[in-house]
PDB file of C-alpha atoms and ligand atoms in Angstrom:
ATOM      1  CA  MET H   1      -6.163   3.834 -10.588  1.00 94.00           C
ATOM      2  CA  LYS H   2      -4.362   4.431  -7.304  1.00 94.00           C
ATOM      3  CA  ILE H   3      -5.263   1.828  -4.664  1.00 95.00           C
ATOM      4  CA  SER H   4      -3.821   2.081  -1.055  1.00 94.00           C
ATOM      5  CA  ILE H   5      -3.834  -0.947   1.177  1.00 95.00           C
ATOM      6  CA  CYS H   6      -4.076  -0.489   4.845  1.00 94.00           C
ATOM      7  CA  GLY H   7      -4.833  -1.907   8.026  1.00 94.00           C
ATOM      8  CA  LYS H   8      -3.362  -2.937  11.443  1.00 94.00           C
ATOM      9  CA  GLY H   9       0.027  -4.008  11.861  1.00 94.00           C
ATOM     10  CA  GLY H  10       0.362  -7.769  10.619  1.00 95.00           C
ATOM     11  CA  ALA H  11      -3.077  -7.976   9.203  1.00 97.00           C
ATOM     12  CA  GLY H  12      -1.706  -9.045   5.931  1.00 97.00           C
ATOM     13  CA  LYS H  13      -1.370  -5.673   3.891  1.00 96.00           C
ATOM     14  CA  SER H  14       1.764  -6.560   2.090  1.00 96.00           C
ATOM     15  CA  VAL H  15       0.493 -10.216   1.311  1.00 97.00           C
ATOM     16  CA  ILE H  16      -2.922  -8.345  -0.235  1.00 98.00           C
ATOM     17  CA  VAL H  17      -0.497  -6.080  -2.085  1.00 98.00           C
ATOM     18  CA  ALA H  18       1.262  -8.973  -3.562  1.00 97.00           C
ATOM     19  CA  LEU H  19      -1.774 -10.896  -4.435  1.00 98.00           C
ATOM     20  CA  LEU H  20      -3.435  -8.213  -6.210  1.00 98.00           C
ATOM     21  CA  ALA H  21      -0.227  -7.072  -8.017  1.00 97.00           C
ATOM     22  CA  ASN H  22       0.053 -10.596  -9.370  1.00 97.00           C
ATOM     23  CA  GLU H  23      -3.740 -10.495 -10.326  1.00 97.00           C
ATOM     24  CA  PHE H  24      -3.762  -7.165 -12.172  1.00 97.00           C
ATOM     25  CA  ARG H  25      -0.541  -8.123 -13.969  1.00 97.00           C
ATOM     26  CA  ALA H  26      -2.188 -11.371 -15.062  1.00 96.00           C
ATOM     27  CA  ARG H  27      -4.835  -9.393 -16.574  1.00 96.00           C
ATOM     28  CA  GLY H  28      -2.493  -7.144 -18.663  1.00 96.00           C
ATOM     29  CA  TYR H  29      -2.223  -4.146 -16.330  1.00 97.00           C
ATOM     30  CA  ARG H  30       0.864  -2.390 -15.816  1.00 96.00           C
ATOM     31  CA  VAL H  31       1.406  -2.552 -12.081  1.00 97.00           C
ATOM     32  CA  LEU H  32       3.199  -0.419 -10.272  1.00 97.00           C
ATOM     33  CA  VAL H  33       3.559  -1.217  -6.455  1.00 97.00           C
ATOM     34  CA  VAL H  34       4.758   1.725  -4.163  1.00 96.00           C
ATOM     35  CA  ASP H  35       6.156   0.594  -0.788  1.00 94.00           C
ATOM     36  CA  SER H  36       5.074   3.397   1.455  1.00 90.00           C
ATOM     37  CA  ASP H  37       5.922   1.663   4.814  1.00 85.00           C
ATOM     38  CA  GLU H  38       8.960   3.193   6.319  1.00 78.00           C
ATOM     39  CA  SER H  39       9.664   0.194   8.872  1.00 74.00           C
ATOM     40  CA  ASN H  40       9.284  -3.091   6.912  1.00 80.00           C
ATOM     41  CA  SER H  41      11.783  -3.778   4.244  1.00 79.00           C
ATOM     42  CA  GLY H  42      10.496  -7.102   2.839  1.00 85.00           C
ATOM     43  CA  LEU H  43       7.878  -6.263   0.294  1.00 93.00           C
ATOM     44  CA  TYR H  44      10.417  -6.583  -2.415  1.00 94.00           C
ATOM     45  CA  ARG H  45      11.070 -10.196  -1.512  1.00 94.00           C
ATOM     46  CA  ILE H  46       7.539 -11.312  -1.607  1.00 95.00           C
ATOM     47  CA  LEU H  47       7.016  -9.603  -5.161  1.00 95.00           C
ATOM     48  CA  GLY H  48      10.167 -11.577  -6.515  1.00 93.00           C
ATOM     49  CA  PHE H  49      12.785  -8.814  -6.537  1.00 94.00           C
ATOM     50  CA  ASP H  50      16.472  -9.869  -5.541  1.00 93.00           C
ATOM     51  CA  HIS H  51      16.848  -6.367  -4.164  1.00 92.00           C
ATOM     52  CA  PRO H  52      14.863  -3.368  -3.523  1.00 92.00           C
ATOM     53  CA  PRO H  53      15.302  -0.167  -5.692  1.00 93.00           C
ATOM     54  CA  ILE H  54      17.197   2.731  -4.272  1.00 91.00           C
ATOM     55  CA  PRO H  55      14.581   4.702  -2.343  1.00 90.00           C
ATOM     56  CA  LEU H  56      12.911   7.922  -3.774  1.00 89.00           C
ATOM     57  CA  MET H  57      13.875   9.641  -0.836  1.00 86.00           C
ATOM     58  CA  GLU H  58      17.454   9.599  -2.186  1.00 84.00           C
ATOM     59  CA  LEU H  59      16.470  11.747  -5.168  1.00 81.00           C
ATOM     60  CA  VAL H  60      15.544  14.491  -2.984  1.00 76.00           C
ATOM     61  CA  GLY H  61      18.586  14.787  -1.093  1.00 73.00           C
ATOM     62  CA  GLY H  62      17.688  12.115   1.592  1.00 72.00           C
ATOM     63  CA  LYS H  63      15.774  12.648   4.948  1.00 65.00           C
ATOM     64  CA  LYS H  64      18.194  15.406   5.780  1.00 67.00           C
ATOM     65  CA  GLY H  65      17.696  17.250   2.630  1.00 70.00           C
ATOM     66  CA  LEU H  66      13.999  17.030   2.643  1.00 66.00           C
ATOM     67  CA  ARG H  67      13.645  18.017   6.354  1.00 66.00           C
ATOM     68  CA  ASP H  68      15.785  21.179   5.744  1.00 70.00           C
ATOM     69  CA  LYS H  69      13.240  22.033   2.920  1.00 67.00           C
ATOM     70  CA  MET H  70      10.377  21.527   5.346  1.00 62.00           C
ATOM     71  CA  ALA H  71      12.028  23.327   7.905  1.00 60.00           C
ATOM     72  CA  VAL H  72      12.529  26.458   5.508  1.00 58.00           C
ATOM     73  CA  LYS H  73       8.913  26.438   4.759  1.00 58.00           C
ATOM     74  CA  PHE H  74       7.808  26.148   8.285  1.00 54.00           C
ATOM     75  CA  SER H  75       9.888  29.082   9.403  1.00 59.00           C
ATOM     76  CA  SER H  76       8.133  30.866   6.676  1.00 59.00           C
ATOM     77  CA  GLY H  77       4.950  30.640   8.105  1.00 59.00           C
ATOM     78  CA  GLU H  78       3.339  27.688   6.636  1.00 55.00           C
ATOM     79  CA  SER H  79       1.268  25.492   8.746  1.00 52.00           C
ATOM     80  CA  GLU H  80       2.145  22.466   6.715  1.00 51.00           C
ATOM     81  CA  PRO H  81       5.088  21.609   4.521  1.00 46.00           C
ATOM     82  CA  LYS H  82       3.522  22.078   1.170  1.00 47.00           C
ATOM     83  CA  MET H  83       6.810  22.673  -1.042  1.00 46.00           C
ATOM     84  CA  GLU H  84       7.578  20.904  -4.210  1.00 52.00           C
ATOM     85  CA  VAL H  85      10.079  18.115  -3.433  1.00 51.00           C
ATOM     86  CA  LEU H  86       9.849  16.626  -6.866  1.00 70.00           C
ATOM     87  CA  SER H  87      10.792  18.783  -9.714  1.00 73.00           C
ATOM     88  CA  LEU H  88       8.129  17.288 -12.152  1.00 79.00           C
ATOM     89  CA  ASP H  89       4.413  18.620 -12.014  1.00 83.00           C
ATOM     90  CA  LYS H  90       3.488  15.275 -13.543  1.00 89.00           C
ATOM     91  CA  ILE H  91       5.260  12.155 -13.022  1.00 90.00           C
ATOM     92  CA  LEU H  92       4.892   9.201 -15.481  1.00 92.00           C
ATOM     93  CA  VAL H  93       6.256   5.762 -14.501  1.00 93.00           C
ATOM     94  CA  LYS H  94       8.527   5.907 -17.330  1.00 91.00           C
ATOM     95  CA  ASP H  95       9.950   9.401 -15.783  1.00 89.00           C
ATOM     96  CA  ILE H  96      11.205   7.573 -12.853  1.00 90.00           C
ATOM     97  CA  PRO H  97      15.041   7.154 -12.856  1.00 90.00           C
ATOM     98  CA  PRO H  98      16.101   3.297 -13.557  1.00 91.00           C
ATOM     99  CA  GLN H  99      17.664   2.900 -10.334  1.00 91.00           C
ATOM    100  CA  HIS H 100      14.643   4.199  -8.464  1.00 92.00           C
ATOM    101  CA  ILE H 101      12.520   1.471  -9.894  1.00 95.00           C
ATOM    102  CA  GLY H 102      12.871  -2.225  -9.988  1.00 94.00           C
ATOM    103  CA  GLU H 103      10.810  -4.516 -12.465  1.00 93.00           C
ATOM    104  CA  SER H 104      10.222  -8.039 -12.001  1.00 89.00           C
ATOM    105  CA  ASP H 105       8.151 -10.302 -14.402  1.00 86.00           C
ATOM    106  CA  GLY H 106       5.742  -7.332 -15.240  1.00 88.00           C
ATOM    107  CA  ILE H 107       5.480  -5.746 -11.824  1.00 96.00           C
ATOM    108  CA  SER H 108       7.468  -2.589 -11.125  1.00 97.00           C
ATOM    109  CA  LEU H 109       8.305  -1.378  -7.568  1.00 96.00           C
ATOM    110  CA  VAL H 110       9.251   1.962  -6.155  1.00 95.00           C
ATOM    111  CA  ASN H 111      10.491   2.488  -2.485  1.00 93.00           C
ATOM    112  CA  ILE H 112       9.708   5.860  -0.722  1.00 90.00           C
ATOM    113  CA  GLY H 113      12.298   5.308   2.198  1.00 84.00           C
ATOM    114  CA  LYS H 114      13.003   3.491   5.124  1.00 63.00           C
ATOM    115  CA  ILE H 115      13.969   4.161   8.582  1.00 62.00           C
ATOM    116  CA  LEU H 116      17.540   2.788   8.655  1.00 65.00           C
ATOM    117  CA  HIS H 117      19.387   4.275  12.055  1.00 64.00           C
ATOM    118  CA  SER H 118      18.296   4.875  15.483  1.00 64.00           C
ATOM    119  CA  LEU H 119      17.925   8.522  16.526  1.00 55.00           C
ATOM    120  CA  GLU H 120      17.668   9.764  12.765  1.00 57.00           C
ATOM    121  CA  GLY H 121      14.201  11.222  13.564  1.00 64.00           C
ATOM    122  CA  CYS H 122      10.723  10.747  12.826  1.00 65.00           C
ATOM    123  CA  ALA H 123       9.338   9.369   9.508  1.00 61.00           C
ATOM    124  CA  CYS H 124       7.433  12.478   8.583  1.00 73.00           C
ATOM    125  CA  PRO H 125       9.340  13.272   5.515  1.00 74.00           C
ATOM    126  CA  MET H 126       8.477  10.181   4.097  1.00 77.00           C
ATOM    127  CA  GLY H 127       4.941  10.777   4.586  1.00 80.00           C
ATOM    128  CA  VAL H 128       5.305  14.114   2.740  1.00 82.00           C
ATOM    129  CA  LEU H 129       7.253  12.398  -0.005  1.00 86.00           C
ATOM    130  CA  SER H 130       4.592   9.750  -0.503  1.00 87.00           C
ATOM    131  CA  ARG H 131       2.014  12.220  -0.671  1.00 88.00           C
ATOM    132  CA  GLU H 132       3.732  14.383  -3.349  1.00 87.00           C
ATOM    133  CA  PHE H 133       4.691  11.326  -5.182  1.00 91.00           C
ATOM    134  CA  LEU H 134       1.187   9.762  -5.422  1.00 91.00           C
ATOM    135  CA  ALA H 135      -0.386  13.291  -6.116  1.00 90.00           C
ATOM    136  CA  LYS H 136       1.989  13.659  -9.133  1.00 92.00           C
ATOM    137  CA  LEU H 137       2.123  10.360 -10.453  1.00 94.00           C
ATOM    138  CA  HIS H 138       0.067  10.157 -13.659  1.00 94.00           C
ATOM    139  CA  LEU H 139      -1.354   6.538 -14.681  1.00 96.00           C
ATOM    140  CA  ASP H 140      -2.916   5.553 -18.019  1.00 95.00           C
ATOM    141  CA  GLN H 141      -5.978   3.505 -18.229  1.00 93.00           C
ATOM    142  CA  ASP H 142      -4.073   0.290 -18.141  1.00 95.00           C
ATOM    143  CA  GLU H 143      -1.560   1.061 -15.167  1.00 96.00           C
ATOM    144  CA  VAL H 144      -2.501   0.744 -11.674  1.00 97.00           C
ATOM    145  CA  ALA H 145      -0.680   1.775  -8.539  1.00 96.00           C
ATOM    146  CA  ILE H 146      -1.002  -0.417  -5.211  1.00 97.00           C
ATOM    147  CA  VAL H 147       0.416   1.501  -2.162  1.00 95.00           C
ATOM    148  CA  ASP H 148       1.643  -0.615   0.570  1.00 95.00           C
ATOM    149  CA  MET H 149       0.981   1.710   3.499  1.00 91.00           C
ATOM    150  CA  GLU H 150       2.415   1.425   7.018  1.00 85.00           C
ATOM    151  CA  ALA H 151       0.620  -0.067   9.689  1.00 79.00           C
ATOM    152  CA  GLY H 152      -2.116   2.084  11.531  1.00 78.00           C
ATOM    153  CA  VAL H 153      -3.221   5.493  10.543  1.00 76.00           C
ATOM    154  CA  GLU H 154      -0.250   7.944  10.648  1.00 77.00           C
ATOM    155  CA  HIS H 155      -0.408   8.260   7.059  1.00 75.00           C
ATOM    156  CA  PHE H 156      -3.718   9.765   7.008  1.00 73.00           C
ATOM    157  CA  GLY H 157      -2.435  12.527   9.239  1.00 71.00           C
ATOM    158  CA  ARG H 158       0.215  13.236   6.680  1.00 70.00           C
ATOM    159  CA  GLY H 159      -2.278  13.310   4.059  1.00 73.00           C
ATOM    160  CA  VAL H 160      -0.681  10.559   1.700  1.00 71.00           C
ATOM    161  CA  GLU H 161      -4.314   9.435   0.879  1.00 75.00           C
ATOM    162  CA  THR H 162      -5.374  12.753  -0.851  1.00 76.00           C
ATOM    163  CA  SER H 163      -4.802  11.439  -4.526  1.00 81.00           C
ATOM    164  CA  ILE H 164      -5.799   7.903  -3.478  1.00 86.00           C
ATOM    165  CA  ASP H 165      -8.893   6.463  -5.526  1.00 88.00           C
ATOM    166  CA  ARG H 166      -9.872   3.644  -3.195  1.00 90.00           C
ATOM    167  CA  VAL H 167      -8.806   2.474   0.159  1.00 91.00           C
ATOM    168  CA  LEU H 168      -8.709  -1.129   0.656  1.00 95.00           C
ATOM    169  CA  VAL H 169      -8.682  -2.156   4.582  1.00 96.00           C
ATOM    170  CA  VAL H 170      -7.304  -5.498   5.486  1.00 98.00           C
ATOM    171  CA  VAL H 171      -9.171  -6.810   8.314  1.00 98.00           C
ATOM    172  CA  GLU H 172      -7.761 -10.100  10.291  1.00 98.00           C
ATOM    173  CA  PRO H 173     -10.072 -11.884  12.791  1.00 98.00           C
ATOM    174  CA  SER H 174      -9.428  -9.344  15.936  1.00 97.00           C
ATOM    175  CA  PHE H 175     -11.646  -6.735  17.502  1.00 97.00           C
ATOM    176  CA  GLU H 176      -8.550  -4.149  17.130  1.00 96.00           C
ATOM    177  CA  SER H 177      -8.311  -4.782  13.612  1.00 97.00           C
ATOM    178  CA  LEU H 178     -12.144  -4.168  13.323  1.00 97.00           C
ATOM    179  CA  GLU H 179     -11.695  -1.161  15.163  1.00 95.00           C
ATOM    180  CA  LEU H 180      -9.232   0.313  13.035  1.00 95.00           C
ATOM    181  CA  ALA H 181     -11.048  -0.486   9.825  1.00 95.00           C
ATOM    182  CA  LEU H 182     -13.618   1.902  11.249  1.00 94.00           C
ATOM    183  CA  LYS H 183     -11.000   4.668  11.848  1.00 93.00           C
ATOM    184  CA  VAL H 184      -9.593   4.084   8.585  1.00 92.00           C
ATOM    185  CA  LYS H 185     -12.998   4.673   6.685  1.00 92.00           C
ATOM    186  CA  GLN H 186     -13.502   7.972   8.531  1.00 91.00           C
ATOM    187  CA  LEU H 187     -10.149   9.213   7.947  1.00 88.00           C
ATOM    188  CA  ALA H 188     -10.358   8.465   4.340  1.00 88.00           C
ATOM    189  CA  ALA H 189     -13.506   9.887   4.033  1.00 87.00           C
ATOM    190  CA  GLY H 190     -11.903  13.038   5.838  1.00 85.00           C
ATOM    191  CA  ALA H 191      -9.385  12.900   3.066  1.00 81.00           C
ATOM    192  CA  GLY H 192     -11.773  12.993   0.398  1.00 83.00           C
ATOM    193  CA  VAL H 193     -11.621   9.267  -0.861  1.00 79.00           C
ATOM    194  CA  ASN H 194     -14.824   7.959  -2.148  1.00 74.00           C
ATOM    195  CA  GLY H 195     -14.872   4.442  -0.754  1.00 80.00           C
ATOM    196  CA  THR H 196     -13.195   2.308   1.908  1.00 90.00           C
ATOM    197  CA  TRP H 197     -13.808  -1.417   1.387  1.00 96.00           C
ATOM    198  CA  ALA H 198     -12.401  -4.346   3.368  1.00 97.00           C
ATOM    199  CA  ILE H 199     -10.622  -7.621   2.604  1.00 98.00           C
ATOM    200  CA  LEU H 200     -10.828 -10.268   5.028  1.00 98.00           C
ATOM    201  CA  ASN H 201      -7.478 -12.097   5.517  1.00 98.00           C
ATOM    202  CA  LYS H 202      -6.395 -15.116   7.644  1.00 98.00           C
ATOM    203  CA  ILE H 203      -9.963 -16.426   7.542  1.00 98.00           C
ATOM    204  CA  THR H 204     -10.267 -19.936   9.032  1.00 98.00           C
ATOM    205  CA  SER H 205     -14.174 -20.707   8.462  1.00 98.00           C
ATOM    206  CA  GLU H 206     -17.081 -19.582   6.930  1.00 97.00           C
ATOM    207  CA  LYS H 207     -18.515 -18.857  10.439  1.00 98.00           C
ATOM    208  CA  ILE H 208     -15.473 -16.263  11.348  1.00 98.00           C
ATOM    209  CA  ALA H 209     -16.009 -14.769   8.034  1.00 98.00           C
ATOM    210  CA  ILE H 210     -19.889 -14.143   8.521  1.00 98.00           C
ATOM    211  CA  ARG H 211     -18.968 -12.673  12.000  1.00 98.00           C
ATOM    212  CA  LEU H 212     -16.431 -10.184  10.683  1.00 98.00           C
ATOM    213  CA  LYS H 213     -18.922  -9.095   7.757  1.00 98.00           C
ATOM    214  CA  ASP H 214     -21.404  -8.485  10.494  1.00 98.00           C
ATOM    215  CA  GLU H 215     -19.471  -6.477  12.487  1.00 98.00           C
ATOM    216  CA  LEU H 216     -18.056  -4.593   9.592  1.00 97.00           C
ATOM    217  CA  GLY H 217     -21.575  -4.298   8.347  1.00 97.00           C
ATOM    218  CA  LYS H 218     -22.474  -2.467  11.806  1.00 97.00           C
ATOM    219  CA  ARG H 219     -19.389  -0.079  11.142  1.00 95.00           C
ATOM    220  CA  GLY H 220     -20.770   0.713   7.813  1.00 95.00           C
ATOM    221  CA  ILE H 221     -18.131  -1.037   5.988  1.00 95.00           C
ATOM    222  CA  GLU H 222     -18.538  -3.278   2.747  1.00 96.00           C
ATOM    223  CA  VAL H 223     -16.441  -6.623   2.733  1.00 97.00           C
ATOM    224  CA  ILE H 224     -15.242  -6.984  -1.049  1.00 97.00           C
ATOM    225  CA  GLY H 225     -13.295 -10.075  -0.865  1.00 97.00           C
ATOM    226  CA  ILE H 226     -12.018 -12.810   1.513  1.00 98.00           C
ATOM    227  CA  VAL H 227      -8.323 -14.213   1.614  1.00 98.00           C
ATOM    228  CA  HIS H 228      -8.241 -17.509   3.916  1.00 98.00           C
ATOM    229  CA  HIS H 229      -5.695 -18.389   5.909  1.00 98.00           C
ATOM    230  CA  ASN H 230      -3.305 -20.316   3.528  1.00 98.00           C
ATOM    231  CA  PRO H 231      -0.347 -22.483   4.431  1.00 98.00           C
ATOM    232  CA  LYS H 232       1.503 -21.708   1.266  1.00 97.00           C
ATOM    233  CA  ILE H 233       1.404 -17.810   1.903  1.00 97.00           C
ATOM    234  CA  PHE H 234       2.413 -18.536   5.512  1.00 97.00           C
ATOM    235  CA  GLU H 235       5.384 -20.509   4.115  1.00 96.00           C
ATOM    236  CA  ALA H 236       6.330 -17.947   1.835  1.00 95.00           C
ATOM    237  CA  CYS H 237       6.477 -15.308   4.125  1.00 95.00           C
ATOM    238  CA  LEU H 238       8.267 -17.323   6.755  1.00 95.00           C
ATOM    239  CA  GLU H 239      10.936 -18.151   3.868  1.00 94.00           C
ATOM    240  CA  GLY H 240      11.056 -14.700   2.547  1.00 92.00           C
ATOM    241  CA  HIS H 241      10.027 -15.995  -0.899  1.00 94.00           C
ATOM    242  CA  ARG H 242       7.916 -14.584  -3.786  1.00 94.00           C
ATOM    243  CA  LEU H 243       4.269 -15.307  -3.693  1.00 95.00           C
ATOM    244  CA  ASP H 244       3.667 -17.056  -6.528  1.00 92.00           C
ATOM    245  CA  GLU H 245       0.887 -16.069  -8.810  1.00 92.00           C
ATOM    246  CA  ARG H 246      -1.059 -19.267  -8.315  1.00 94.00           C
ATOM    247  CA  ILE H 247      -1.256 -18.794  -4.674  1.00 96.00           C
ATOM    248  CA  ALA H 248      -4.761 -17.392  -3.614  1.00 97.00           C
ATOM    249  CA  SER H 249      -5.280 -16.582  -7.276  1.00 97.00           C
ATOM    250  CA  LYS H 250      -9.106 -17.341  -7.080  1.00 97.00           C
ATOM    251  CA  GLU H 251      -9.558 -15.043  -4.142  1.00 98.00           C
ATOM    252  CA  ALA H 252      -7.271 -12.199  -5.390  1.00 98.00           C
ATOM    253  CA  SER H 253      -9.314 -12.570  -8.977  1.00 98.00           C
ATOM    254  CA  ALA H 254     -12.490 -12.065  -7.152  1.00 98.00           C
ATOM    255  CA  ILE H 255     -11.353  -9.053  -5.224  1.00 98.00           C
ATOM    256  CA  VAL H 256     -10.196  -7.511  -8.487  1.00 97.00           C
ATOM    257  CA  ASP H 257     -13.542  -8.150 -10.378  1.00 97.00           C
ATOM    258  CA  THR H 258     -15.261  -6.412  -7.480  1.00 96.00           C
ATOM    259  CA  VAL H 259     -12.641  -3.696  -7.545  1.00 95.00           C
ATOM    260  CA  LEU H 260     -13.115  -3.135 -11.335  1.00 94.00           C
ATOM    261  CA  SER H 261     -16.857  -3.401 -11.319  1.00 92.00           C
ATOM    262  CA  LYS H 262     -17.191  -0.633  -8.586  1.00 87.00           C
ATOM    263  CA  ILE H 263     -14.856   2.019  -9.999  1.00 79.00           C
TER     264      ILE H 263
HETATM  265  N1  ATP U   1      -3.580 -15.265   4.095  1.00 66.51           N
HETATM  266  C1  ATP U   1      -2.579 -15.668   5.012  1.00 66.51           C
HETATM  267  N2  ATP U   1      -2.548 -16.943   5.265  1.00 66.51           N
HETATM  268  C2  ATP U   1      -1.438 -17.271   6.330  1.00 66.51           C
HETATM  269  N3  ATP U   1      -0.627 -16.332   6.897  1.00 66.51           N
HETATM  270  C3  ATP U   1      -0.729 -15.183   6.274  1.00 66.51           C
HETATM  271  C4  ATP U   1      -1.694 -14.819   5.434  1.00 66.51           C
HETATM  272  N4  ATP U   1      -1.619 -13.358   5.442  1.00 66.51           N
HETATM  273  C5  ATP U   1      -0.646 -12.886   6.299  1.00 66.51           C
HETATM  274  N5  ATP U   1      -0.153 -14.042   6.845  1.00 66.51           N
HETATM  275  C6  ATP U   1       0.761 -13.913   7.883  1.00 66.51           C
HETATM  276  O1  ATP U   1       0.867 -12.678   8.370  1.00 66.51           O
HETATM  277  C7  ATP U   1       1.967 -12.128   8.360  1.00 66.51           C
HETATM  278  C8  ATP U   1       1.901 -10.752   8.226  1.00 66.51           C
HETATM  279  O2  ATP U   1       1.646 -10.222   6.917  1.00 66.51           O
HETATM  280  P1  ATP U   1       2.042  -9.165   6.251  1.00 66.51           P
HETATM  281  O3  ATP U   1       3.539  -8.893   6.194  1.00 66.51           O
HETATM  282  O4  ATP U   1       1.313  -9.021   4.690  1.00 66.51           O
HETATM  283  O5  ATP U   1       1.256  -7.995   7.159  1.00 66.51           O
HETATM  284  P2  ATP U   1       1.477  -6.732   7.027  1.00 66.51           P
HETATM  285  O6  ATP U   1      -0.036  -6.190   7.438  1.00 66.51           O
HETATM  286  O7  ATP U   1       1.898  -6.332   5.852  1.00 66.51           O
HETATM  287  O8  ATP U   1       2.390  -6.291   8.155  1.00 66.51           O
HETATM  288  P3  ATP U   1       2.912  -4.864   8.725  1.00 66.51           P
HETATM  289  O9  ATP U   1       2.110  -4.028   9.293  1.00 66.51           O
HETATM  290  O10 ATP U   1       4.230  -5.458   9.864  1.00 66.51           O
HETATM  291  O11 ATP U   1       3.719  -4.240   7.433  1.00 66.51           O
HETATM  292  C9  ATP U   1       2.959 -12.994   7.253  1.00 66.51           C
HETATM  293  O12 ATP U   1       4.275 -12.981   7.673  1.00 66.51           O
HETATM  294  C10 ATP U   1       2.507 -14.402   7.170  1.00 66.51           C
HETATM  295  O13 ATP U   1       2.789 -15.160   8.316  1.00 66.51           O
HETATM  296 MG1   MG U   2       3.814  -4.968   5.428  1.00 66.51          MG
END
């Protein structure tokens, strides 16, 4: 099962990725977190890793190497780069070279690539690599991949979702976040994803939750879980610490129950 977590910048995507990873792991799943956000680099910390794994981008010659391949493809008349950047047709988690996959307390982590320098060019190669890696990634029944997407919707333009089973959109209490959820739902449907569900985050009262559910309902989006505003989450994010598996575990458990019951 491949699940992507998307939403507006700062809505809480990485926090939700960590909460769900903890919960799936607690249920005996082998969890692979895919860090597909080329800007932010702190996901490894809230997952409890000391350092991030070497980006998969390095496996394909770095951004330059991948961009060169894309340029060759474009110049040969292709409308979009569909070249093979990863040599295997099917990638099993155990095939990923050890320096490119971290493991901490039953959760594995891969990192697609990060923007590191000014003027290094756009992040399109990261999108291409994310798309191809996820499409080739083969998971067993007891494995789940949770993808931390970059903020916004550009990843849909790059086709990253084409092999994703479910898109979960994180919605915080703001109009922008609601509007982005609608956009995500439409784009996910266009990418052939069967269902987009919302997770409400940073919720401070039942009243707010009801309002957001109502607004999302008007946009045709079902809410499958709520994570309240939680001082422990805030503190862990402020300090750059691991999100302990006890934090918001009941809320994460309810979300995973719903996801599993619907898939
Ligand atoms: N449930 C919560 N309770 C309290 N604070 C939260 C909660 N969820 C997120 N936050 C706060 O929101 C901040 C942003 O969360 P997070 O980094 O998960 O968002 P994001 O959507 O991944 O952001 P980006 O778009 O930058 O990747 C955190 O640093 C934390 O301060
Ligand atoms: Mg994030």
